Coordinates of C-alpha atoms in Angstrom, one line a residue:
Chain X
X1 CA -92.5 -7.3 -1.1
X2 CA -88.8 -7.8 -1.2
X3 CA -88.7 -10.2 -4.3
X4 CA -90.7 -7.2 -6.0
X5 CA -88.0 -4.5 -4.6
X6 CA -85.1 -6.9 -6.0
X7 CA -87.1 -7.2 -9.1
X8 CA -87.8 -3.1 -9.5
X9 CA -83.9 -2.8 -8.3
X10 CA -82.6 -5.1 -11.9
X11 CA -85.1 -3.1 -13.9
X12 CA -83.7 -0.3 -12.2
X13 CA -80.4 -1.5 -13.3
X14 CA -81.6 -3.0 -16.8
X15 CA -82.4 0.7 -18.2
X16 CA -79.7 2.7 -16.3
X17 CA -76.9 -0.1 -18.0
X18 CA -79.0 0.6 -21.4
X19 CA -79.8 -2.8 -21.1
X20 CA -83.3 -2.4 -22.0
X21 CA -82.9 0.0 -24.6
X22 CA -80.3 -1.9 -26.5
X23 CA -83.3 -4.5 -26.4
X24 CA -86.2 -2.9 -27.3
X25 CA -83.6 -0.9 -30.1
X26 CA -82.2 -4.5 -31.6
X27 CA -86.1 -6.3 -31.4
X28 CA -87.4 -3.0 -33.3
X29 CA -84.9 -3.6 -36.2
X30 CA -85.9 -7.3 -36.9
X31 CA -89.0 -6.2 -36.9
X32 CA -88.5 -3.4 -39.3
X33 CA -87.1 -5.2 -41.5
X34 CA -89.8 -8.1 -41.1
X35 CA -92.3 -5.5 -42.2
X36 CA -90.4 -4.7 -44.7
X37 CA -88.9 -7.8 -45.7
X38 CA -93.1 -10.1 -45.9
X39 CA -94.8 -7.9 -48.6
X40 CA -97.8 -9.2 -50.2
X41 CA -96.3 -10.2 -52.9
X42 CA -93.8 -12.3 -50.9
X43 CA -96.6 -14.2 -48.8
X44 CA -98.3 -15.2 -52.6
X45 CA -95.0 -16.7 -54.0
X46 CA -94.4 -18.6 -50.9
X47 CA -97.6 -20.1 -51.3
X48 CA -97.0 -20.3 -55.2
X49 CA -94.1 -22.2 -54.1
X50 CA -95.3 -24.3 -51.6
X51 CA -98.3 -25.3 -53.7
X52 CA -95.6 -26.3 -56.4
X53 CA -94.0 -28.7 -53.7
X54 CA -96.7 -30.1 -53.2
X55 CA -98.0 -27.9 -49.9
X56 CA -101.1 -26.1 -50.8
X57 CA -102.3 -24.4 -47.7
X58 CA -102.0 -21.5 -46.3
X59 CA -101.8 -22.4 -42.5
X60 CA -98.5 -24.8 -43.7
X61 CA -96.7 -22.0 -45.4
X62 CA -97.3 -19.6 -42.3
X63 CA -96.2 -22.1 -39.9
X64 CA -92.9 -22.7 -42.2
X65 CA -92.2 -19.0 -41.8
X66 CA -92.8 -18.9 -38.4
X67 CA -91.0 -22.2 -37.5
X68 CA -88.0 -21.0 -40.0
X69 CA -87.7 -18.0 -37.6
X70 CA -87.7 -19.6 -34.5
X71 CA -85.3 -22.6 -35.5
X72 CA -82.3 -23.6 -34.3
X73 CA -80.1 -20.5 -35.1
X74 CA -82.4 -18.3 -34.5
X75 CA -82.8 -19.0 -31.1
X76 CA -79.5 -19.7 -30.0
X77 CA -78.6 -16.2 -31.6
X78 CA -81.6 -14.8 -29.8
X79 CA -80.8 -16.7 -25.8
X80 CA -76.8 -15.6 -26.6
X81 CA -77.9 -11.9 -26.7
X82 CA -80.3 -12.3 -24.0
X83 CA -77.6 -14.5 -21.7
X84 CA -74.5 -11.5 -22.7
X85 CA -76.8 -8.5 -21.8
X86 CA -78.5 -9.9 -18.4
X87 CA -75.3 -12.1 -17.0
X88 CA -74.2 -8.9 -15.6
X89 CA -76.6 -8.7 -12.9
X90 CA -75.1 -11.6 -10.5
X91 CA -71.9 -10.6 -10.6
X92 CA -72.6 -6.7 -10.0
X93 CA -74.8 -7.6 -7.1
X94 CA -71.9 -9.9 -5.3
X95 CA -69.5 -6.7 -5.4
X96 CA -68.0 -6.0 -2.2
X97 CA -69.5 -3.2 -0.5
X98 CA -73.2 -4.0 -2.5
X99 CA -73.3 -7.2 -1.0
X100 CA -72.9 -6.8 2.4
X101 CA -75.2 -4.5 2.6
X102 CA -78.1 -6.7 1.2
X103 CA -77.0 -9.7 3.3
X104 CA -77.1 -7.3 6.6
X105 CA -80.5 -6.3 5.8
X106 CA -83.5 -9.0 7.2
X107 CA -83.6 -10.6 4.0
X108 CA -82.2 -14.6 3.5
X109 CA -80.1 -15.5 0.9
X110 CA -82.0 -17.6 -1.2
X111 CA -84.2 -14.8 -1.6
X112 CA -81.7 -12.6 -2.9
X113 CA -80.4 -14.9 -5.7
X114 CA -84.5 -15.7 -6.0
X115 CA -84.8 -11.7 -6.5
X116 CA -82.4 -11.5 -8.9
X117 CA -83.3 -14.4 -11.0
X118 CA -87.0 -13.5 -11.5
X119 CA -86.1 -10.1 -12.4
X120 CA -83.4 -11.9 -15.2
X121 CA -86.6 -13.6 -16.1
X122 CA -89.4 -11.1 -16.5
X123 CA -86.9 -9.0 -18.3
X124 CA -86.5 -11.8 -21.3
X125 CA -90.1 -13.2 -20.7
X126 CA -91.2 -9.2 -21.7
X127 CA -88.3 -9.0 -24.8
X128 CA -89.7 -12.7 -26.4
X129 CA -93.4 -11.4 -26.0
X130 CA -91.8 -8.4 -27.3
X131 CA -90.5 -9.7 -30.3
X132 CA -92.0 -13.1 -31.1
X133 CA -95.1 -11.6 -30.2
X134 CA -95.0 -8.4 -32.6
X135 CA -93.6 -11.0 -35.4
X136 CA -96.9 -13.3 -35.0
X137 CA -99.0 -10.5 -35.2
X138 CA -97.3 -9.0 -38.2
X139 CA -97.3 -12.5 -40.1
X140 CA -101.1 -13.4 -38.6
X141 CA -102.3 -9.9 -40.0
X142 CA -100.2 -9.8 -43.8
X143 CA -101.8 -13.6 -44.2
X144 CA -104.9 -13.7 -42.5
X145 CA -103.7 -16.7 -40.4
X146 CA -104.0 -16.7 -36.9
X147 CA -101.9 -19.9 -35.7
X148 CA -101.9 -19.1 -31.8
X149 CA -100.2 -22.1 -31.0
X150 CA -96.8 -20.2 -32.1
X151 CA -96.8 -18.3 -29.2
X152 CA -96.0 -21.2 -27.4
X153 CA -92.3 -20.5 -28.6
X154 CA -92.0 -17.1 -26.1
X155 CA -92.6 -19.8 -23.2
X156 CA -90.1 -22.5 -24.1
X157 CA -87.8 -20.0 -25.4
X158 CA -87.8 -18.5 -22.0
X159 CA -87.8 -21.4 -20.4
X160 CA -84.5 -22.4 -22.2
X161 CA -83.1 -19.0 -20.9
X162 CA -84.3 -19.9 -17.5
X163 CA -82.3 -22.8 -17.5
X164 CA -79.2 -21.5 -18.4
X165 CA -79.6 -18.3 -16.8
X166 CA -79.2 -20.6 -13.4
X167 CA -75.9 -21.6 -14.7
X168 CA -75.0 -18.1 -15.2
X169 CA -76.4 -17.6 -11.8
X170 CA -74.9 -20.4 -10.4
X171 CA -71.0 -20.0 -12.4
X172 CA -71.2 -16.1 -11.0
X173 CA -71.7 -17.1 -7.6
X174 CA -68.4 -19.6 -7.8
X175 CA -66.6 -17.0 -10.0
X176 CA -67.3 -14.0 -9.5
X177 CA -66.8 -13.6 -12.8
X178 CA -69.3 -12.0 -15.6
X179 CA -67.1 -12.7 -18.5
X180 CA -66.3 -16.5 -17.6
X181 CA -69.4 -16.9 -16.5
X182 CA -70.8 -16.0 -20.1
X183 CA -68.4 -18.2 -21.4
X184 CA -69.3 -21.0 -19.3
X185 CA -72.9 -20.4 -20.5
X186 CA -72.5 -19.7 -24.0
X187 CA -70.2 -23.3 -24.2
X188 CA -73.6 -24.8 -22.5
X189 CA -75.9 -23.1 -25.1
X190 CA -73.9 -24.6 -28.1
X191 CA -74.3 -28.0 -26.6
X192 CA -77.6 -27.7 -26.5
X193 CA -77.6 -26.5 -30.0
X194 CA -76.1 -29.4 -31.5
X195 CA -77.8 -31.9 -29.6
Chain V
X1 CA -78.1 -5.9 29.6
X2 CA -75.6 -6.8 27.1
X3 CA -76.5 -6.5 23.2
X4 CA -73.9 -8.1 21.6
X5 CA -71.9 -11.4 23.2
X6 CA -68.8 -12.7 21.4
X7 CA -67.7 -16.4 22.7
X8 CA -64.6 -17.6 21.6
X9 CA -64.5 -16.5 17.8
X10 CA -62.2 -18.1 15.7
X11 CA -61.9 -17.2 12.1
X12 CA -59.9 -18.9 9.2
X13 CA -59.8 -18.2 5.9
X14 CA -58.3 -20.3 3.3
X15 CA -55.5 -18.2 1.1
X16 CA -56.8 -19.8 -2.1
X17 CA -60.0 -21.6 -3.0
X18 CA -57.9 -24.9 -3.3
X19 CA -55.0 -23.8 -0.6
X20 CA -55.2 -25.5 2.5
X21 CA -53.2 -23.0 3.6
X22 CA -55.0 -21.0 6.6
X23 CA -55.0 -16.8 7.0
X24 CA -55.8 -16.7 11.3
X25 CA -58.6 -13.7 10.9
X26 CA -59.7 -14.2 14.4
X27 CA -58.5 -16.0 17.4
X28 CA -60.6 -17.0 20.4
X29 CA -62.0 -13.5 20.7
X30 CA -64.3 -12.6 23.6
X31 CA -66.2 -9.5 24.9
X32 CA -69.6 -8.1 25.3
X33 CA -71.1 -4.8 24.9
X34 CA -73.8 -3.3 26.4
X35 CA -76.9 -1.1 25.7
X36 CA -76.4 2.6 25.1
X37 CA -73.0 1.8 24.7
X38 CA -70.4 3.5 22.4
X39 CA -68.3 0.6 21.5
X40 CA -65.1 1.6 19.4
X41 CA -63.4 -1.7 18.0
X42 CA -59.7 -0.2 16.8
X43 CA -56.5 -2.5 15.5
X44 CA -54.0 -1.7 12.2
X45 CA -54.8 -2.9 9.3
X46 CA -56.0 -6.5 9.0
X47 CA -56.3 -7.2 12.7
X48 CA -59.9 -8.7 12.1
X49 CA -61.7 -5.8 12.6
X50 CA -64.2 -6.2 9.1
X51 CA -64.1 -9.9 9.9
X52 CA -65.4 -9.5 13.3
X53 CA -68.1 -7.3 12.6
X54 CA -69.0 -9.1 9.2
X55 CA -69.7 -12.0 11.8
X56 CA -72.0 -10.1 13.9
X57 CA -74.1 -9.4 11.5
X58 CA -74.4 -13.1 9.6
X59 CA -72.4 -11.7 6.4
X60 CA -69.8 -14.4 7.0
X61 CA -69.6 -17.1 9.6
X62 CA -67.0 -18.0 12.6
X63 CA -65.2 -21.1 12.4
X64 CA -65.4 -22.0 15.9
X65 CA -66.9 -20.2 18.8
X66 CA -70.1 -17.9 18.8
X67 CA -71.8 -15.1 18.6
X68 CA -74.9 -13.4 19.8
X69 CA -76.7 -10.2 19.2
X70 CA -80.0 -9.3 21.5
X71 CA -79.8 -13.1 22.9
X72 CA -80.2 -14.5 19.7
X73 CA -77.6 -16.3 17.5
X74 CA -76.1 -13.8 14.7
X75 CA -77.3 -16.5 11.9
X76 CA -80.8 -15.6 13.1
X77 CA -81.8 -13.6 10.1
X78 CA -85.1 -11.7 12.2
X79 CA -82.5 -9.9 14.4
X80 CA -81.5 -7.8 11.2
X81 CA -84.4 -6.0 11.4
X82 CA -82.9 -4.2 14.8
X83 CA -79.5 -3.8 13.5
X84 CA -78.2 -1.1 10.6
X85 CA -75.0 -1.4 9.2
X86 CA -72.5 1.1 7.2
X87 CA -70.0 -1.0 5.6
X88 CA -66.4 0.3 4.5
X89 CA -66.0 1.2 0.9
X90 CA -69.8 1.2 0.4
X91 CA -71.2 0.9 -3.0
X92 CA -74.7 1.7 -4.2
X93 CA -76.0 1.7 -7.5
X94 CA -74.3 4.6 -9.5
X95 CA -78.0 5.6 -11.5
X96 CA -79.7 5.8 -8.2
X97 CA -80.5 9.2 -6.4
X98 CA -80.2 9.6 -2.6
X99 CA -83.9 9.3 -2.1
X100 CA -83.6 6.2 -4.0
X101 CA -80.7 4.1 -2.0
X102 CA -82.6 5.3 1.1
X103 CA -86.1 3.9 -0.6
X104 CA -84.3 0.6 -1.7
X105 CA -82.5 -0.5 1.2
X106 CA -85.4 0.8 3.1
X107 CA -87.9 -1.2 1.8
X108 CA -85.6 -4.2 2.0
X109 CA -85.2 -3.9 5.8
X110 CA -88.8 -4.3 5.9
X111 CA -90.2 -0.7 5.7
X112 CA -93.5 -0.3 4.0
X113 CA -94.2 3.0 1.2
X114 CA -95.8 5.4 3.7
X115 CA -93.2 4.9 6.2
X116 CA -90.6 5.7 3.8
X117 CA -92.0 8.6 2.3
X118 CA -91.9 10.3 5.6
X119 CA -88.3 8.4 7.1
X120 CA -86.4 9.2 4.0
X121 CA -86.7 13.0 4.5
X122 CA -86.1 12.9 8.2
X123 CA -82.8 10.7 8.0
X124 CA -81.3 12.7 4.8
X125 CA -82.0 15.9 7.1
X126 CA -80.3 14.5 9.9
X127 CA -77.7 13.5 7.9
X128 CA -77.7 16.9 6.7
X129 CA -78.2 15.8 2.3
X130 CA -81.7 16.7 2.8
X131 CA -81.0 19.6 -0.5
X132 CA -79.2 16.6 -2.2
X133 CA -81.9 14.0 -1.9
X134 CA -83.2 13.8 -5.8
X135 CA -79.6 14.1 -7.0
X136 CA -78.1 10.8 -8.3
X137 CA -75.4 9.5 -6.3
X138 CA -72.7 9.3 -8.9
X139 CA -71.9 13.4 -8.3
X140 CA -72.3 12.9 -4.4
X141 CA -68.5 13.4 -2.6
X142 CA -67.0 10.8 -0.4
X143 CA -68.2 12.7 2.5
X144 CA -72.1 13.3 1.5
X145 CA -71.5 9.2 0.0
X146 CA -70.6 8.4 4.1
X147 CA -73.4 10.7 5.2
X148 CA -76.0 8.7 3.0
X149 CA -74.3 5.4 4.0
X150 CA -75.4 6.7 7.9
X151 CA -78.7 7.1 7.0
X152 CA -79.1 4.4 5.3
X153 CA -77.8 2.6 8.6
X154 CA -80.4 4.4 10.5
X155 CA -83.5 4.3 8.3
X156 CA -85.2 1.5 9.8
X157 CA -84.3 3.1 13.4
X158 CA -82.2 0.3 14.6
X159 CA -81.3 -0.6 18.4
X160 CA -78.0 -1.6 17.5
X161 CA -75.6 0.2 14.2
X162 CA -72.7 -1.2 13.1
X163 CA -70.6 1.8 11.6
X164 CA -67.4 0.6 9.9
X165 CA -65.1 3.8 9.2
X166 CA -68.1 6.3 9.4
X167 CA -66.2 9.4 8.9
X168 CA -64.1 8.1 6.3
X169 CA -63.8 11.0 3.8
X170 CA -65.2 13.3 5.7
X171 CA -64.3 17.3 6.6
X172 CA -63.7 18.2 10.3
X173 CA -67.3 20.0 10.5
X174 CA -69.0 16.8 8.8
X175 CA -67.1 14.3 11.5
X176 CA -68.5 16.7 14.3
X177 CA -71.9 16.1 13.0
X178 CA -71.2 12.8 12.3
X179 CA -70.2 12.1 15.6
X180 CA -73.2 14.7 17.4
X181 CA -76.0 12.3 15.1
X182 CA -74.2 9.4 17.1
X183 CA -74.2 10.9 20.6
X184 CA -77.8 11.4 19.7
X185 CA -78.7 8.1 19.2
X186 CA -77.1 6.8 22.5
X187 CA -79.1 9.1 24.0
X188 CA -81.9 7.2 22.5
X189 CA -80.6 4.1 24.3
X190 CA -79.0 2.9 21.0
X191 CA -76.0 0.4 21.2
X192 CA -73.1 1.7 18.3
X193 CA -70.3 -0.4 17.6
X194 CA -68.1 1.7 16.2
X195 CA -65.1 0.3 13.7
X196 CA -62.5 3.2 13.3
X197 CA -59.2 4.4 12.5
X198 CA -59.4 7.9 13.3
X199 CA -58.6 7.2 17.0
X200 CA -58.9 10.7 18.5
X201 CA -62.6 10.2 17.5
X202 CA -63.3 7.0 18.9
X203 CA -61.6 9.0 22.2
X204 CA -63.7 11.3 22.2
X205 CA -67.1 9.6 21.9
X206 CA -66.7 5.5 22.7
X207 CA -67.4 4.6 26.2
X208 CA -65.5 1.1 25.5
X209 CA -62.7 -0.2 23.3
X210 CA -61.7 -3.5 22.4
X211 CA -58.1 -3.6 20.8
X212 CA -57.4 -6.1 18.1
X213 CA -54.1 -6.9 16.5
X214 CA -53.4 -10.2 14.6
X215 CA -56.7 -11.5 15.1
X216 CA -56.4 -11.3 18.8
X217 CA -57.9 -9.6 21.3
X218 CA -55.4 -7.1 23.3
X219 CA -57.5 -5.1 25.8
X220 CA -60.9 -4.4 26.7
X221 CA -62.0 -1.5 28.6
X222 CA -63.5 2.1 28.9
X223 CA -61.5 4.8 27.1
X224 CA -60.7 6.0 30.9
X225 CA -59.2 2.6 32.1
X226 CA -57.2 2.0 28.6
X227 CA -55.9 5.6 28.6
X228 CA -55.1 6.0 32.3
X229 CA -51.3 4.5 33.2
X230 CA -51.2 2.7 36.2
X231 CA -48.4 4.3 38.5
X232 CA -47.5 7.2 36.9
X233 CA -48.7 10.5 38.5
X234 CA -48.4 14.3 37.4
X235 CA -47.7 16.7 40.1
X236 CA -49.0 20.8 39.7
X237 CA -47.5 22.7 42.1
X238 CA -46.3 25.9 42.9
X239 CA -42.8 27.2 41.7
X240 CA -40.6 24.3 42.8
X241 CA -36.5 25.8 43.4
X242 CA -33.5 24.1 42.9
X243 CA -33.4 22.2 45.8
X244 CA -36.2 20.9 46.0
X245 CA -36.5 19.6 42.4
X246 CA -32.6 18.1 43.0
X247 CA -34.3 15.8 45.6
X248 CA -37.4 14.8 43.8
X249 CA -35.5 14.3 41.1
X250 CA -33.0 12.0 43.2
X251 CA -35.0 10.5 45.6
X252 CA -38.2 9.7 43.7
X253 CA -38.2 8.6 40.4
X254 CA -39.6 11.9 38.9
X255 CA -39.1 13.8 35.8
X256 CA -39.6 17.9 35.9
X257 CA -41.7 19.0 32.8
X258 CA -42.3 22.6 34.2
X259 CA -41.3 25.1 36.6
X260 CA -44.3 24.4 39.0
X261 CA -44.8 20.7 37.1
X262 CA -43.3 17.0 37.3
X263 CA -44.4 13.7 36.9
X264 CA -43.5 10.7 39.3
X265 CA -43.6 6.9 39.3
X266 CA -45.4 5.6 42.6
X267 CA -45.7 2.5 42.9
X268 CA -47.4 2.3 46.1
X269 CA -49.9 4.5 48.1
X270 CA -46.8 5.4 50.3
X271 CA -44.2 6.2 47.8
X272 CA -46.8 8.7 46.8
X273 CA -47.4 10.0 49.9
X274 CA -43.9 10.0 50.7
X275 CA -43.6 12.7 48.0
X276 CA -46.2 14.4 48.8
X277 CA -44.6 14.8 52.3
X278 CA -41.2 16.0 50.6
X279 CA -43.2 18.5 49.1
X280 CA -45.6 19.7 52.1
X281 CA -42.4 19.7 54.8
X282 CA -40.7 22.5 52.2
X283 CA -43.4 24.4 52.1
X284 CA -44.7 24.0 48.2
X285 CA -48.3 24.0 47.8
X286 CA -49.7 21.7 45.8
X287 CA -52.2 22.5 43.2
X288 CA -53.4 18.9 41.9
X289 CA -52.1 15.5 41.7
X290 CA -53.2 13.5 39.2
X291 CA -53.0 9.9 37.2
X292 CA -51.2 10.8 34.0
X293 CA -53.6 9.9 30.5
X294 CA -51.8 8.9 27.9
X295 CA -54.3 9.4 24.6
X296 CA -55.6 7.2 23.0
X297 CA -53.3 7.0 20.2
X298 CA -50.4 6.7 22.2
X299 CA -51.6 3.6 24.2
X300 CA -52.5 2.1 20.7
X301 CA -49.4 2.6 19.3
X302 CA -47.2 1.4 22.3
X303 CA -49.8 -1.6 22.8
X304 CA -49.0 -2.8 19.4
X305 CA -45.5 -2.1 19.0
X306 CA -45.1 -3.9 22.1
X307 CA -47.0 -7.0 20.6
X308 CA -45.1 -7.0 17.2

């Protein structure tokens, strides 16, 4: 009951902060221009040119689209935007005045930071399924391949934002601080990236 | 039956995260308050007062001594769902209507969907925003903000409030309702502490006051005890003439603030009588005699300009 109330309160927040609609408004542009971008003709030269390399199915040149669009860059572009535009939450919560009011209600702490983390969560779990899952359908429905191991991606992307959202979590709680705690994160992220 | 019970509460702060430098918040504070008490805790700025209450209620933690609220430790997070708190400078989230912050924070202190529905209504009416209720926050004033704050103390009808600067903001006709929702609730047997600056108010509706200045505790007592001076007594009487004010004035340590009116230090049960003898052998009757009251603010001010 109160992990859903904290959870209601960030959507709450998420859409009052435009959070969700700068989301759902970025998302729908990729995938506007992915609709526009795979034509017909585009999926046949691929596989022209894959055939001419050597790769002659179908499945392999939908899986090299989808795995080109979920590489490296890709996704750290994707977690930075999804780490700048939900590492506000933390820091807004521990405000004076908002704060003590939550820890004076019958409520421990752990849950509140629990609250607040799930909510972080469900909000990026709902944008990859968003995205990523729009993008497989698209490509699944232009090529006539259904590869439903893909959708793996939303999970592990979202669990890579999991993990560093409990830094941001964590370096908001010591800080205070949304900005250096984005910074803290986003230095984190890169590592990751070049490893 | 004492609600709240403060043991030797000691607060430090460090000034920095790395300092090892110490701020004294709180030093070796002690007092109790009862049930169905007004309790008014009063001090200048940064005697401890926040500190001290943020303790009570578990926000922050002493560094020595304890604390307990309804015979259980303050840590104890259960005893939150008897207690309702209205912080200072409180802050609710801007895109949320009144409805809404009474909704949230309801359903936080443990209130289920039903009861809300109907407790909303009834604590924004009582609080007098009832018309403002679906209007989002961010156009409320500072008075209907401290209004909304109170209800949201009260929502989960608690047996103890903390109210830190309750009228804070708010016009003369607001702080009399303010203050008649609070003598409503003691007569519901509810225990207020009440954190305030706007001493004439705590005067007029705290039973007790503790004084705090520095982080210590100065005085503890009912408004009466505090306000009352110990040896100094005011006279009414009828028309007093030259001579006899002369000798009052010279005999007695007495100072005329009227015609028929002086007051007079007595520092025993004789030296009063003796006056009163003065006055009875020449004839002047006497109308009262009383204990002279200093207000509150007076005793606050000369308390801690006495202690500085």
């Amino acid at each position: 009951m109160v992990l859903f109330t904290f959870i209601r309160g960030v959507f709450k927040e998420a859409l009052a902060k435009k959070i969700l609609l700068t989301i759902i408004g970025f998302f729908s542009l990729l995938i506007i221009l992915l609709v526009v971008g795979i034509t017909n003709s585009y999926v046949e030269g691929m596989q022209a040119m894959l055939e001419a390399g050597g790769q002659n199915t179908l499945s392999q040149a939908v899986n090299s689209l989808l795995s080109g669009m979920t590489s490296k860059i890709p996704m750290f572009m994707l977690i930075t935007l999804m780490i700048i535009l939900t590492s506000s939450f933390i820091p807004d919560m521990l405000k004076k005045g908002h704060i003590d009011l939550l820890l004076s209600k019958p409520i421990s702490r752990t849950k509140i930071i629990v609250g607040h983390f799930l909510a972080g969560i469900i909000i990026v779990l709902l944008s990859f399924i968003l995205l990523l899952g729009i993008i497989w359908l698209i490509i699944s429905m232009k090529t006539g391949y259904w590869n439903f191991e893909f959708l793996k991606v939303i999970l592990i992307f979202t669990l890579i934002y999991a993990v560093l959202y409990s830094s941001v979590i964590f370096f908001g709680l010591v800080t205070r601080s949304t900005i250096l705690s984005i910074i803290i994160n986003l230095f984190n992220l890169f590592k990751i990236k070049i490893s | 039956m004492n609600v709240i019970e403060i043991n030797s509460v000691t607060k430090h702060f460090s000034q920095g995260r790395f300092s090892k430098d110490k701020i004294k918040a709180l030093e070796n504070v002690s007092f109790n308050v009862g049930q169905g008490e007004i309790f008014g805790l009063l001090g200048p700025n940064g005697a401890g007062k926040t500190t001290l209450v943020k303790i009570l209620i578990g926000i922050t933690f002493a560094t020595k001594g304890n604390a307990r609220i309804f015979d259980k430790n303050v840590t104890d997070t259960h005893i939150k769902k008897r207690i309702g708190y209205l912080p200072e400078n409180h802050r609710y989230p801007y895109y949320y209507t009144g409805e809404q912050v009474i909704d949230y924070f309801g359903r936080l202190s443990g209130l289920k969907k039903n009861d809300l529905d109907k407790l909303t209504y009834k604590y924004l009416k009582i609080t007098g925003i009832d018309q403002w209720g679906t209007t989002k926050i961010k156009k409320y004033s500072k008075g209907m903000m401290q209004r909304l704050g109170l209800a949201q103390a009260m929502i989960n009808n608690p047996d103890l409030i903390f109210l830190d600067e309750p009228t804070d903001g708010v016009d003369p006709i607001g702080r009399k309702e303010i203050r008649d929702v609070l003598l409503d609730l003691k007569s519901q047997g509810k225990t207020i502490f009440l954190n305030s600056h706007l001493l004439s108010e705590v005067e007029l509706i705290c039973d007790r006051v503790a004084i705090l200045n520095k982080g210590n505790l100065l005085k503890v007592g009912s408004v009466d005890d505090i306000t009352t001076t110990e040896n100094i007594y005011v006279f009414i009487t009828s028309d007093l003439n030259d001579e006899i004010s002369s000798k009052i004035l010279n005999e007695h340590k007495s100072t005329l603030t009227g015609k028929n009116e002086f007051r007079c230090t007595a520092n025993t049960i004789e030296e009063l009588n003796s006056v009163i003898d003065v006055l009875r052998k020449s004839g002047v009757l006497i109308h009262s005699v009383s204990k002279e009251k200093n207000s509150l603010e007076d005793m606050f001010i000369n308390l801690i300009e006495q202690k500085n």
